[in-house]
Amino acid sequence: MSILIVATISPKPGRADAVREALTAAVPAVHEEAGCELYALHEDGYGFVMIERWSSQDDVKAHGAGETFNQLAEGIKDDLTEPIGVRMLTPLPAGDAAKGAL
């Protein structure tokens, strides 16, 4: 079963453009990482949300220890109101199988 992660990124006032630029620049490299099934950036009025799906826990660990993620995290840390929030989710499929789970 895939590992699903939701990461939240909250920029300081006036820093959203810089954070967006750094995030979008990192996405293509992450897409090439082993086990990356989904790495999709979203934005709302509070900041950014990354929806991630990885093939295994080992792939998640490799991503977290990898150069791309660590350069990104280091590059934006002073632009954030809080550390990047990471939530690992367990699916609870319900209803239509095609619509009830990622």
PDB file of N, CA and C in Angstrom:
ATOM      1  N   MET A   1       0.832  -1.171   0.000  1.00  0.00           N
ATOM      2  CA  MET A   1       0.000   0.000   0.000  1.00  0.00           C
ATOM      3  C   MET A   1       0.882   1.241   0.000  1.00  0.00           C
ATOM      4  N   SER A   2       0.503   2.227  -0.773  1.00  0.00           N
ATOM      5  CA  SER A   2       1.244   3.476  -0.860  1.00  0.00           C
ATOM      6  C   SER A   2       1.151   4.267   0.442  1.00  0.00           C
ATOM      7  N   ILE A   3       2.132   5.142   0.634  1.00  0.00           N
ATOM      8  CA  ILE A   3       2.177   6.039   1.778  1.00  0.00           C
ATOM      9  C   ILE A   3       1.659   7.399   1.309  1.00  0.00           C
ATOM     10  N   LEU A   4       0.633   7.918   1.983  1.00  0.00           N
ATOM     11  CA  LEU A   4       0.063   9.209   1.621  1.00  0.00           C
ATOM     12  C   LEU A   4       0.469  10.244   2.666  1.00  0.00           C
ATOM     13  N   ILE A   5       0.935  11.397   2.182  1.00  0.00           N
ATOM     14  CA  ILE A   5       1.411  12.469   3.054  1.00  0.00           C
ATOM     15  C   ILE A   5       0.772  13.776   2.614  1.00  0.00           C
ATOM     16  N   VAL A   6       0.413  14.580   3.590  1.00  0.00           N
ATOM     17  CA  VAL A   6      -0.005  15.949   3.343  1.00  0.00           C
ATOM     18  C   VAL A   6       0.977  16.844   4.099  1.00  0.00           C
ATOM     19  N   ALA A   7       1.633  17.722   3.361  1.00  0.00           N
ATOM     20  CA  ALA A   7       2.577  18.660   3.973  1.00  0.00           C
ATOM     21  C   ALA A   7       2.019  20.069   3.830  1.00  0.00           C
ATOM     22  N   THR A   8       2.076  20.840   4.926  1.00  0.00           N
ATOM     23  CA  THR A   8       1.606  22.216   4.893  1.00  0.00           C
ATOM     24  C   THR A   8       2.790  23.166   5.061  1.00  0.00           C
ATOM     25  N   ILE A   9       2.763  24.214   4.250  1.00  0.00           N
ATOM     26  CA  ILE A   9       3.847  25.174   4.226  1.00  0.00           C
ATOM     27  C   ILE A   9       3.221  26.556   4.397  1.00  0.00           C
ATOM     28  N   SER A  10       3.559  27.254   5.478  1.00  0.00           N
ATOM     29  CA  SER A  10       2.947  28.535   5.824  1.00  0.00           C
ATOM     30  C   SER A  10       3.960  29.666   5.719  1.00  0.00           C
ATOM     31  N   PRO A  11       3.902  30.441   4.635  1.00  0.00           N
ATOM     32  CA  PRO A  11       4.870  31.535   4.486  1.00  0.00           C
ATOM     33  C   PRO A  11       4.549  32.731   5.368  1.00  0.00           C
ATOM     34  N   LYS A  12       5.591  33.445   5.718  1.00  0.00           N
ATOM     35  CA  LYS A  12       5.433  34.716   6.418  1.00  0.00           C
ATOM     36  C   LYS A  12       4.759  35.720   5.468  1.00  0.00           C
ATOM     37  N   PRO A  13       4.098  36.728   6.020  1.00  0.00           N
ATOM     38  CA  PRO A  13       3.509  37.760   5.165  1.00  0.00           C
ATOM     39  C   PRO A  13       4.553  38.348   4.210  1.00  0.00           C
ATOM     40  N   GLY A  14       4.170  38.450   2.963  1.00  0.00           N
ATOM     41  CA  GLY A  14       5.061  39.008   1.952  1.00  0.00           C
ATOM     42  C   GLY A  14       6.064  38.031   1.378  1.00  0.00           C
ATOM     43  N   ARG A  15       6.083  36.799   1.859  1.00  0.00           N
ATOM     44  CA  ARG A  15       7.079  35.819   1.397  1.00  0.00           C
ATOM     45  C   ARG A  15       6.472  34.694   0.551  1.00  0.00           C
ATOM     46  N   ALA A  16       5.177  34.760   0.277  1.00  0.00           N
ATOM     47  CA  ALA A  16       4.516  33.680  -0.475  1.00  0.00           C
ATOM     48  C   ALA A  16       5.117  33.489  -1.867  1.00  0.00           C
ATOM     49  N   ASP A  17       5.434  34.574  -2.553  1.00  0.00           N
ATOM     50  CA  ASP A  17       5.991  34.447  -3.904  1.00  0.00           C
ATOM     51  C   ASP A  17       7.327  33.711  -3.887  1.00  0.00           C
ATOM     52  N   ALA A  18       8.184  34.044  -2.937  1.00  0.00           N
ATOM     53  CA  ALA A  18       9.493  33.387  -2.839  1.00  0.00           C
ATOM     54  C   ALA A  18       9.333  31.906  -2.492  1.00  0.00           C
ATOM     55  N   VAL A  19       8.421  31.601  -1.594  1.00  0.00           N
ATOM     56  CA  VAL A  19       8.194  30.204  -1.211  1.00  0.00           C
ATOM     57  C   VAL A  19       7.602  29.431  -2.384  1.00  0.00           C
ATOM     58  N   ARG A  20       6.623  30.022  -3.077  1.00  0.00           N
ATOM     59  CA  ARG A  20       6.028  29.376  -4.250  1.00  0.00           C
ATOM     60  C   ARG A  20       7.092  29.059  -5.291  1.00  0.00           C
ATOM     61  N   GLU A  21       7.960  30.015  -5.544  1.00  0.00           N
ATOM     62  CA  GLU A  21       9.020  29.826  -6.533  1.00  0.00           C
ATOM     63  C   GLU A  21       9.941  28.667  -6.140  1.00  0.00           C
ATOM     64  N   ALA A  22      10.331  28.608  -4.881  1.00  0.00           N
ATOM     65  CA  ALA A  22      11.208  27.526  -4.413  1.00  0.00           C
ATOM     66  C   ALA A  22      10.507  26.170  -4.501  1.00  0.00           C
ATOM     67  N   LEU A  23       9.243  26.130  -4.113  1.00  0.00           N
ATOM     68  CA  LEU A  23       8.499  24.863  -4.163  1.00  0.00           C
ATOM     69  C   LEU A  23       8.336  24.375  -5.595  1.00  0.00           C
ATOM     70  N   THR A  24       7.899  25.259  -6.485  1.00  0.00           N
ATOM     71  CA  THR A  24       7.676  24.829  -7.865  1.00  0.00           C
ATOM     72  C   THR A  24       8.983  24.430  -8.547  1.00  0.00           C
ATOM     73  N   ALA A  25      10.081  25.051  -8.163  1.00  0.00           N
ATOM     74  CA  ALA A  25      11.377  24.674  -8.734  1.00  0.00           C
ATOM     75  C   ALA A  25      11.808  23.278  -8.296  1.00  0.00           C
ATOM     76  N   ALA A  26      11.417  22.878  -7.083  1.00  0.00           N
ATOM     77  CA  ALA A  26      11.832  21.570  -6.559  1.00  0.00           C
ATOM     78  C   ALA A  26      10.986  20.416  -7.087  1.00  0.00           C
ATOM     79  N   VAL A  27       9.757  20.679  -7.488  1.00  0.00           N
ATOM     80  CA  VAL A  27       8.835  19.604  -7.868  1.00  0.00           C
ATOM     81  C   VAL A  27       9.383  18.682  -8.960  1.00  0.00           C
ATOM     82  N   PRO A  28       9.914  19.190 -10.074  1.00  0.00           N
ATOM     83  CA  PRO A  28      10.396  18.263 -11.110  1.00  0.00           C
ATOM     84  C   PRO A  28      11.456  17.276 -10.614  1.00  0.00           C
ATOM     85  N   ALA A  29      12.349  17.724  -9.751  1.00  0.00           N
ATOM     86  CA  ALA A  29      13.382  16.821  -9.220  1.00  0.00           C
ATOM     87  C   ALA A  29      12.769  15.762  -8.327  1.00  0.00           C
ATOM     88  N   VAL A  30      11.798  16.140  -7.514  1.00  0.00           N
ATOM     89  CA  VAL A  30      11.139  15.165  -6.643  1.00  0.00           C
ATOM     90  C   VAL A  30      10.375  14.146  -7.481  1.00  0.00           C
ATOM     91  N   HIS A  31       9.756  14.591  -8.565  1.00  0.00           N
ATOM     92  CA  HIS A  31       9.039  13.659  -9.440  1.00  0.00           C
ATOM     93  C   HIS A  31       9.951  12.552  -9.970  1.00  0.00           C
ATOM     94  N   GLU A  32      11.233  12.821 -10.045  1.00  0.00           N
ATOM     95  CA  GLU A  32      12.195  11.831 -10.542  1.00  0.00           C
ATOM     96  C   GLU A  32      12.717  10.896  -9.451  1.00  0.00           C
ATOM     97  N   GLU A  33      12.398  11.169  -8.189  1.00  0.00           N
ATOM     98  CA  GLU A  33      12.893  10.339  -7.097  1.00  0.00           C
ATOM     99  C   GLU A  33      12.226   8.965  -7.109  1.00  0.00           C
ATOM    100  N   ALA A  34      12.979   7.973  -6.701  1.00  0.00           N
ATOM    101  CA  ALA A  34      12.459   6.607  -6.621  1.00  0.00           C
ATOM    102  C   ALA A  34      11.239   6.565  -5.710  1.00  0.00           C
ATOM    103  N   GLY A  35      10.193   5.921  -6.174  1.00  0.00           N
ATOM    104  CA  GLY A  35       9.004   5.717  -5.359  1.00  0.00           C
ATOM    105  C   GLY A  35       8.016   6.855  -5.338  1.00  0.00           C
ATOM    106  N   CYS A  36       8.311   7.967  -6.007  1.00  0.00           N
ATOM    107  CA  CYS A  36       7.372   9.093  -6.037  1.00  0.00           C
ATOM    108  C   CYS A  36       6.232   8.753  -6.991  1.00  0.00           C
ATOM    109  N   GLU A  37       5.035   8.618  -6.438  1.00  0.00           N
ATOM    110  CA  GLU A  37       3.840   8.347  -7.234  1.00  0.00           C
ATOM    111  C   GLU A  37       3.034   9.620  -7.472  1.00  0.00           C
ATOM    112  N   LEU A  38       3.122  10.554  -6.534  1.00  0.00           N
ATOM    113  CA  LEU A  38       2.380  11.807  -6.618  1.00  0.00           C
ATOM    114  C   LEU A  38       3.083  12.831  -5.748  1.00  0.00           C
ATOM    115  N   TYR A  39       3.278  14.016  -6.276  1.00  0.00           N
ATOM    116  CA  TYR A  39       3.859  15.130  -5.528  1.00  0.00           C
ATOM    117  C   TYR A  39       3.242  16.371  -6.141  1.00  0.00           C
ATOM    118  N   ALA A  40       2.098  16.795  -5.588  1.00  0.00           N
ATOM    119  CA  ALA A  40       1.271  17.815  -6.212  1.00  0.00           C
ATOM    120  C   ALA A  40       1.110  19.009  -5.278  1.00  0.00           C
ATOM    121  N   LEU A  41       1.490  20.178  -5.762  1.00  0.00           N
ATOM    122  CA  LEU A  41       1.461  21.410  -4.984  1.00  0.00           C
ATOM    123  C   LEU A  41       0.126  22.122  -5.169  1.00  0.00           C
ATOM    124  N   HIS A  42      -0.426  22.611  -4.057  1.00  0.00           N
ATOM    125  CA  HIS A  42      -1.676  23.372  -4.055  1.00  0.00           C
ATOM    126  C   HIS A  42      -1.483  24.619  -3.203  1.00  0.00           C
ATOM    127  N   GLU A  43      -2.336  25.617  -3.434  1.00  0.00           N
ATOM    128  CA  GLU A  43      -2.237  26.877  -2.697  1.00  0.00           C
ATOM    129  C   GLU A  43      -3.632  27.305  -2.245  1.00  0.00           C
ATOM    130  N   ASP A  44      -3.683  27.904  -1.070  1.00  0.00           N
ATOM    131  CA  ASP A  44      -4.917  28.526  -0.596  1.00  0.00           C
ATOM    132  C   ASP A  44      -4.551  29.855   0.060  1.00  0.00           C
ATOM    133  N   GLY A  45      -5.488  30.481   0.739  1.00  0.00           N
ATOM    134  CA  GLY A  45      -5.237  31.777   1.344  1.00  0.00           C
ATOM    135  C   GLY A  45      -4.282  31.758   2.513  1.00  0.00           C
ATOM    136  N   TYR A  46      -3.902  30.574   2.980  1.00  0.00           N
ATOM    137  CA  TYR A  46      -3.012  30.453   4.145  1.00  0.00           C
ATOM    138  C   TYR A  46      -1.590  30.061   3.767  1.00  0.00           C
ATOM    139  N   GLY A  47      -1.425  29.493   2.588  1.00  0.00           N
ATOM    140  CA  GLY A  47      -0.110  29.026   2.181  1.00  0.00           C
ATOM    141  C   GLY A  47      -0.229  27.912   1.166  1.00  0.00           C
ATOM    142  N   PHE A  48       0.575  26.890   1.361  1.00  0.00           N
ATOM    143  CA  PHE A  48       0.698  25.822   0.375  1.00  0.00           C
ATOM    144  C   PHE A  48       0.454  24.471   1.028  1.00  0.00           C
ATOM    145  N   VAL A  49      -0.053  23.555   0.226  1.00  0.00           N
ATOM    146  CA  VAL A  49      -0.274  22.184   0.668  1.00  0.00           C
ATOM    147  C   VAL A  49       0.298  21.271  -0.410  1.00  0.00           C
ATOM    148  N   MET A  50       1.147  20.343   0.010  1.00  0.00           N
ATOM    149  CA  MET A  50       1.713  19.358  -0.903  1.00  0.00           C
ATOM    150  C   MET A  50       1.037  18.023  -0.602  1.00  0.00           C
ATOM    151  N   ILE A  51       0.421  17.438  -1.619  1.00  0.00           N
ATOM    152  CA  ILE A  51      -0.165  16.113  -1.502  1.00  0.00           C
ATOM    153  C   ILE A  51       0.855  15.151  -2.108  1.00  0.00           C
ATOM    154  N   GLU A  52       1.272  14.173  -1.310  1.00  0.00           N
ATOM    155  CA  GLU A  52       2.323  13.245  -1.742  1.00  0.00           C
ATOM    156  C   GLU A  52       1.848  11.803  -1.614  1.00  0.00           C
ATOM    157  N   ARG A  53       2.292  10.973  -2.544  1.00  0.00           N
ATOM    158  CA  ARG A  53       2.071   9.533  -2.429  1.00  0.00           C
ATOM    159  C   ARG A  53       3.375   8.848  -2.835  1.00  0.00           C
ATOM    160  N   TRP A  54       3.829   7.969  -1.946  1.00  0.00           N
ATOM    161  CA  TRP A  54       5.098   7.281  -2.125  1.00  0.00           C
ATOM    162  C   TRP A  54       4.870   5.780  -2.107  1.00  0.00           C
ATOM    163  N   SER A  55       5.713   5.055  -2.820  1.00  0.00           N
ATOM    164  CA  SER A  55       5.568   3.595  -2.937  1.00  0.00           C
ATOM    165  C   SER A  55       5.826   2.863  -1.634  1.00  0.00           C
ATOM    166  N   SER A  56       6.731   3.385  -0.814  1.00  0.00           N
ATOM    167  CA  SER A  56       7.082   2.686   0.425  1.00  0.00           C
ATOM    168  C   SER A  56       7.609   3.662   1.466  1.00  0.00           C
ATOM    169  N   GLN A  57       7.674   3.188   2.678  1.00  0.00           N
ATOM    170  CA  GLN A  57       8.240   3.984   3.768  1.00  0.00           C
ATOM    171  C   GLN A  57       9.721   4.273   3.506  1.00  0.00           C
ATOM    172  N   ASP A  58      10.423   3.322   2.901  1.00  0.00           N
ATOM    173  CA  ASP A  58      11.831   3.551   2.561  1.00  0.00           C
ATOM    174  C   ASP A  58      11.978   4.702   1.571  1.00  0.00           C
ATOM    175  N   ASP A  59      11.040   4.803   0.616  1.00  0.00           N
ATOM    176  CA  ASP A  59      11.083   5.914  -0.337  1.00  0.00           C
ATOM    177  C   ASP A  59      10.829   7.245   0.360  1.00  0.00           C
ATOM    178  N   VAL A  60       9.922   7.265   1.329  1.00  0.00           N
ATOM    179  CA  VAL A  60       9.653   8.479   2.108  1.00  0.00           C
ATOM    180  C   VAL A  60      10.915   8.884   2.867  1.00  0.00           C
ATOM    181  N   LYS A  61      11.568   7.921   3.493  1.00  0.00           N
ATOM    182  CA  LYS A  61      12.798   8.210   4.237  1.00  0.00           C
ATOM    183  C   LYS A  61      13.885   8.753   3.316  1.00  0.00           C
ATOM    184  N   ALA A  62      14.019   8.155   2.138  1.00  0.00           N
ATOM    185  CA  ALA A  62      15.031   8.615   1.186  1.00  0.00           C
ATOM    186  C   ALA A  62      14.726  10.038   0.725  1.00  0.00           C
ATOM    187  N   HIS A  63      13.466  10.336   0.492  1.00  0.00           N
ATOM    188  CA  HIS A  63      13.074  11.691   0.104  1.00  0.00           C
ATOM    189  C   HIS A  63      13.437  12.685   1.214  1.00  0.00           C
ATOM    190  N   GLY A  64      13.088  12.355   2.447  1.00  0.00           N
ATOM    191  CA  GLY A  64      13.366  13.239   3.575  1.00  0.00           C
ATOM    192  C   GLY A  64      14.847  13.449   3.832  1.00  0.00           C
ATOM    193  N   ALA A  65      15.652  12.474   3.470  1.00  0.00           N
ATOM    194  CA  ALA A  65      17.098  12.574   3.660  1.00  0.00           C
ATOM    195  C   ALA A  65      17.804  13.091   2.411  1.00  0.00           C
ATOM    196  N   GLY A  66      17.047  13.243   1.330  1.00  0.00           N
ATOM    197  CA  GLY A  66      17.642  13.587   0.043  1.00  0.00           C
ATOM    198  C   GLY A  66      18.025  15.049  -0.108  1.00  0.00           C
ATOM    199  N   GLU A  67      18.865  15.278  -1.080  1.00  0.00           N
ATOM    200  CA  GLU A  67      19.404  16.611  -1.346  1.00  0.00           C
ATOM    201  C   GLU A  67      18.313  17.606  -1.745  1.00  0.00           C
ATOM    202  N   THR A  68      17.375  17.185  -2.603  1.00  0.00           N
ATOM    203  CA  THR A  68      16.349  18.114  -3.082  1.00  0.00           C
ATOM    204  C   THR A  68      15.509  18.641  -1.931  1.00  0.00           C
ATOM    205  N   PHE A  69      14.981  17.741  -1.094  1.00  0.00           N
ATOM    206  CA  PHE A  69      14.142  18.176   0.023  1.00  0.00           C
ATOM    207  C   PHE A  69      14.940  19.028   1.011  1.00  0.00           C
ATOM    208  N   ASN A  70      16.132  18.612   1.335  1.00  0.00           N
ATOM    209  CA  ASN A  70      16.910  19.335   2.335  1.00  0.00           C
ATOM    210  C   ASN A  70      17.355  20.709   1.851  1.00  0.00           C
ATOM    211  N   GLN A  71      17.688  20.831   0.586  1.00  0.00           N
ATOM    212  CA  GLN A  71      18.020  22.158   0.040  1.00  0.00           C
ATOM    213  C   GLN A  71      16.782  23.052   0.045  1.00  0.00           C
ATOM    214  N   LEU A  72      15.630  22.486  -0.322  1.00  0.00           N
ATOM    215  CA  LEU A  72      14.391  23.253  -0.300  1.00  0.00           C
ATOM    216  C   LEU A  72      14.066  23.722   1.113  1.00  0.00           C
ATOM    217  N   ALA A  73      14.061  22.794   2.054  1.00  0.00           N
ATOM    218  CA  ALA A  73      13.721  23.125   3.441  1.00  0.00           C
ATOM    219  C   ALA A  73      14.661  24.184   4.006  1.00  0.00           C
ATOM    220  N   GLU A  74      15.935  24.048   3.747  1.00  0.00           N
ATOM    221  CA  GLU A  74      16.916  25.020   4.233  1.00  0.00           C
ATOM    222  C   GLU A  74      16.703  26.378   3.563  1.00  0.00           C
ATOM    223  N   GLY A  75      16.384  26.349   2.271  1.00  0.00           N
ATOM    224  CA  GLY A  75      16.225  27.584   1.519  1.00  0.00           C
ATOM    225  C   GLY A  75      15.003  28.402   1.904  1.00  0.00           C
ATOM    226  N   ILE A  76      13.950  27.760   2.413  1.00  0.00           N
ATOM    227  CA  ILE A  76      12.726  28.500   2.741  1.00  0.00           C
ATOM    228  C   ILE A  76      12.480  28.655   4.233  1.00  0.00           C
ATOM    229  N   LYS A  77      13.292  28.062   5.073  1.00  0.00           N
ATOM    230  CA  LYS A  77      12.998  28.043   6.512  1.00  0.00           C
ATOM    231  C   LYS A  77      12.813  29.430   7.112  1.00  0.00           C
ATOM    232  N   ASP A  78      13.560  30.410   6.659  1.00  0.00           N
ATOM    233  CA  ASP A  78      13.427  31.759   7.207  1.00  0.00           C
ATOM    234  C   ASP A  78      12.209  32.498   6.647  1.00  0.00           C
ATOM    235  N   ASP A  79      11.576  31.928   5.625  1.00  0.00           N
ATOM    236  CA  ASP A  79      10.393  32.527   5.012  1.00  0.00           C
ATOM    237  C   ASP A  79       9.093  31.965   5.578  1.00  0.00           C
ATOM    238  N   LEU A  80       9.180  31.042   6.539  1.00  0.00           N
ATOM    239  CA  LEU A  80       7.995  30.363   7.050  1.00  0.00           C
ATOM    240  C   LEU A  80       7.632  30.839   8.451  1.00  0.00           C
ATOM    241  N   THR A  81       6.329  30.796   8.764  1.00  0.00           N
ATOM    242  CA  THR A  81       5.868  31.155  10.103  1.00  0.00           C
ATOM    243  C   THR A  81       6.056  30.018  11.086  1.00  0.00           C
ATOM    244  N   GLU A  82       6.214  28.802  10.575  1.00  0.00           N
ATOM    245  CA  GLU A  82       6.394  27.610  11.399  1.00  0.00           C
ATOM    246  C   GLU A  82       7.077  26.543  10.546  1.00  0.00           C
ATOM    247  N   PRO A  83       7.638  25.514  11.156  1.00  0.00           N
ATOM    248  CA  PRO A  83       8.247  24.445  10.354  1.00  0.00           C
ATOM    249  C   PRO A  83       7.216  23.783   9.439  1.00  0.00           C
ATOM    250  N   ILE A  84       7.697  23.192   8.366  1.00  0.00           N
ATOM    251  CA  ILE A  84       6.817  22.459   7.453  1.00  0.00           C
ATOM    252  C   ILE A  84       6.082  21.393   8.254  1.00  0.00           C
ATOM    253  N   GLY A  85       4.761  21.369   8.115  1.00  0.00           N
ATOM    254  CA  GLY A  85       3.943  20.371   8.800  1.00  0.00           C
ATOM    255  C   GLY A  85       3.794  19.139   7.937  1.00  0.00           C
ATOM    256  N   VAL A  86       4.010  17.978   8.511  1.00  0.00           N
ATOM    257  CA  VAL A  86       3.925  16.732   7.751  1.00  0.00           C
ATOM    258  C   VAL A  86       2.976  15.782   8.463  1.00  0.00           C
ATOM    259  N   ARG A  87       1.969  15.320   7.724  1.00  0.00           N
ATOM    260  CA  ARG A  87       1.010  14.346   8.260  1.00  0.00           C
ATOM    261  C   ARG A  87       0.973  13.138   7.347  1.00  0.00           C
ATOM    262  N   MET A  88       1.241  11.980   7.913  1.00  0.00           N
ATOM    263  CA  MET A  88       1.144  10.714   7.179  1.00  0.00           C
ATOM    264  C   MET A  88      -0.258  10.171   7.413  1.00  0.00           C
ATOM    265  N   LEU A  89      -0.954   9.867   6.328  1.00  0.00           N
ATOM    266  CA  LEU A  89      -2.353   9.484   6.405  1.00  0.00           C
ATOM    267  C   LEU A  89      -2.557   7.994   6.145  1.00  0.00           C
ATOM    268  N   THR A  90      -3.537   7.434   6.820  1.00  0.00           N
ATOM    269  CA  THR A  90      -3.972   6.057   6.582  1.00  0.00           C
ATOM    270  C   THR A  90      -5.321   6.129   5.886  1.00  0.00           C
ATOM    271  N   PRO A  91      -5.441   5.523   4.713  1.00  0.00           N
ATOM    272  CA  PRO A  91      -6.711   5.621   3.994  1.00  0.00           C
ATOM    273  C   PRO A  91      -7.837   4.865   4.712  1.00  0.00           C
ATOM    274  N   LEU A  92      -9.011   5.457   4.652  1.00  0.00           N
ATOM    275  CA  LEU A  92     -10.229   4.837   5.149  1.00  0.00           C
ATOM    276  C   LEU A  92     -11.234   4.852   4.000  1.00  0.00           C
ATOM    277  N   PRO A  93     -11.019   3.989   2.998  1.00  0.00           N
ATOM    278  CA  PRO A  93     -11.881   4.003   1.815  1.00  0.00           C
ATOM    279  C   PRO A  93     -13.346   3.819   2.201  1.00  0.00           C
ATOM    280  N   ALA A  94     -14.198   4.586   1.544  1.00  0.00           N
ATOM    281  CA  ALA A  94     -15.631   4.495   1.786  1.00  0.00           C
ATOM    282  C   ALA A  94     -16.363   4.845   0.493  1.00  0.00           C
ATOM    283  N   GLY A  95     -17.528   4.315   0.341  1.00  0.00           N
ATOM    284  CA  GLY A  95     -18.322   4.617  -0.850  1.00  0.00           C
ATOM    285  C   GLY A  95     -17.710   4.045  -2.105  1.00  0.00           C
ATOM    286  N   ASP A  96     -17.824   4.760  -3.184  1.00  0.00           N
ATOM    287  CA  ASP A  96     -17.308   4.359  -4.488  1.00  0.00           C
ATOM    288  C   ASP A  96     -15.791   4.219  -4.411  1.00  0.00           C
ATOM    289  N   ALA A  97     -15.263   3.058  -4.789  1.00  0.00           N
ATOM    290  CA  ALA A  97     -13.819   2.794  -4.680  1.00  0.00           C
ATOM    291  C   ALA A  97     -12.992   3.801  -5.476  1.00  0.00           C
ATOM    292  N   ALA A  98     -13.511   4.262  -6.603  1.00  0.00           N
ATOM    293  CA  ALA A  98     -12.767   5.212  -7.432  1.00  0.00           C
ATOM    294  C   ALA A  98     -12.799   6.617  -6.871  1.00  0.00           C
ATOM    295  N   LYS A  99     -13.750   6.919  -6.006  1.00  0.00           N
ATOM    296  CA  LYS A  99     -13.893   8.272  -5.480  1.00  0.00           C
ATOM    297  C   LYS A  99     -13.578   8.373  -3.980  1.00  0.00           C
ATOM    298  N   GLY A 100     -13.474   7.242  -3.317  1.00  0.00           N
ATOM    299  CA  GLY A 100     -13.325   7.260  -1.882  1.00  0.00           C
ATOM    300  C   GLY A 100     -11.907   7.114  -1.358  1.00  0.00           C
ATOM    301  N   ALA A 101     -10.918   7.127  -2.233  1.00  0.00           N
ATOM    302  CA  ALA A 101      -9.534   7.000  -1.793  1.00  0.00           C
ATOM    303  C   ALA A 101      -8.609   7.599  -2.841  1.00  0.00           C
ATOM    304  N   LEU A 102      -7.464   8.087  -2.383  1.00  0.00           N
ATOM    305  CA  LEU A 102      -6.440   8.615  -3.319  1.00  0.00           C
ATOM    306  C   LEU A 102      -5.541   7.485  -3.741  1.00  0.00           C
TER     307      LEU A 102
END
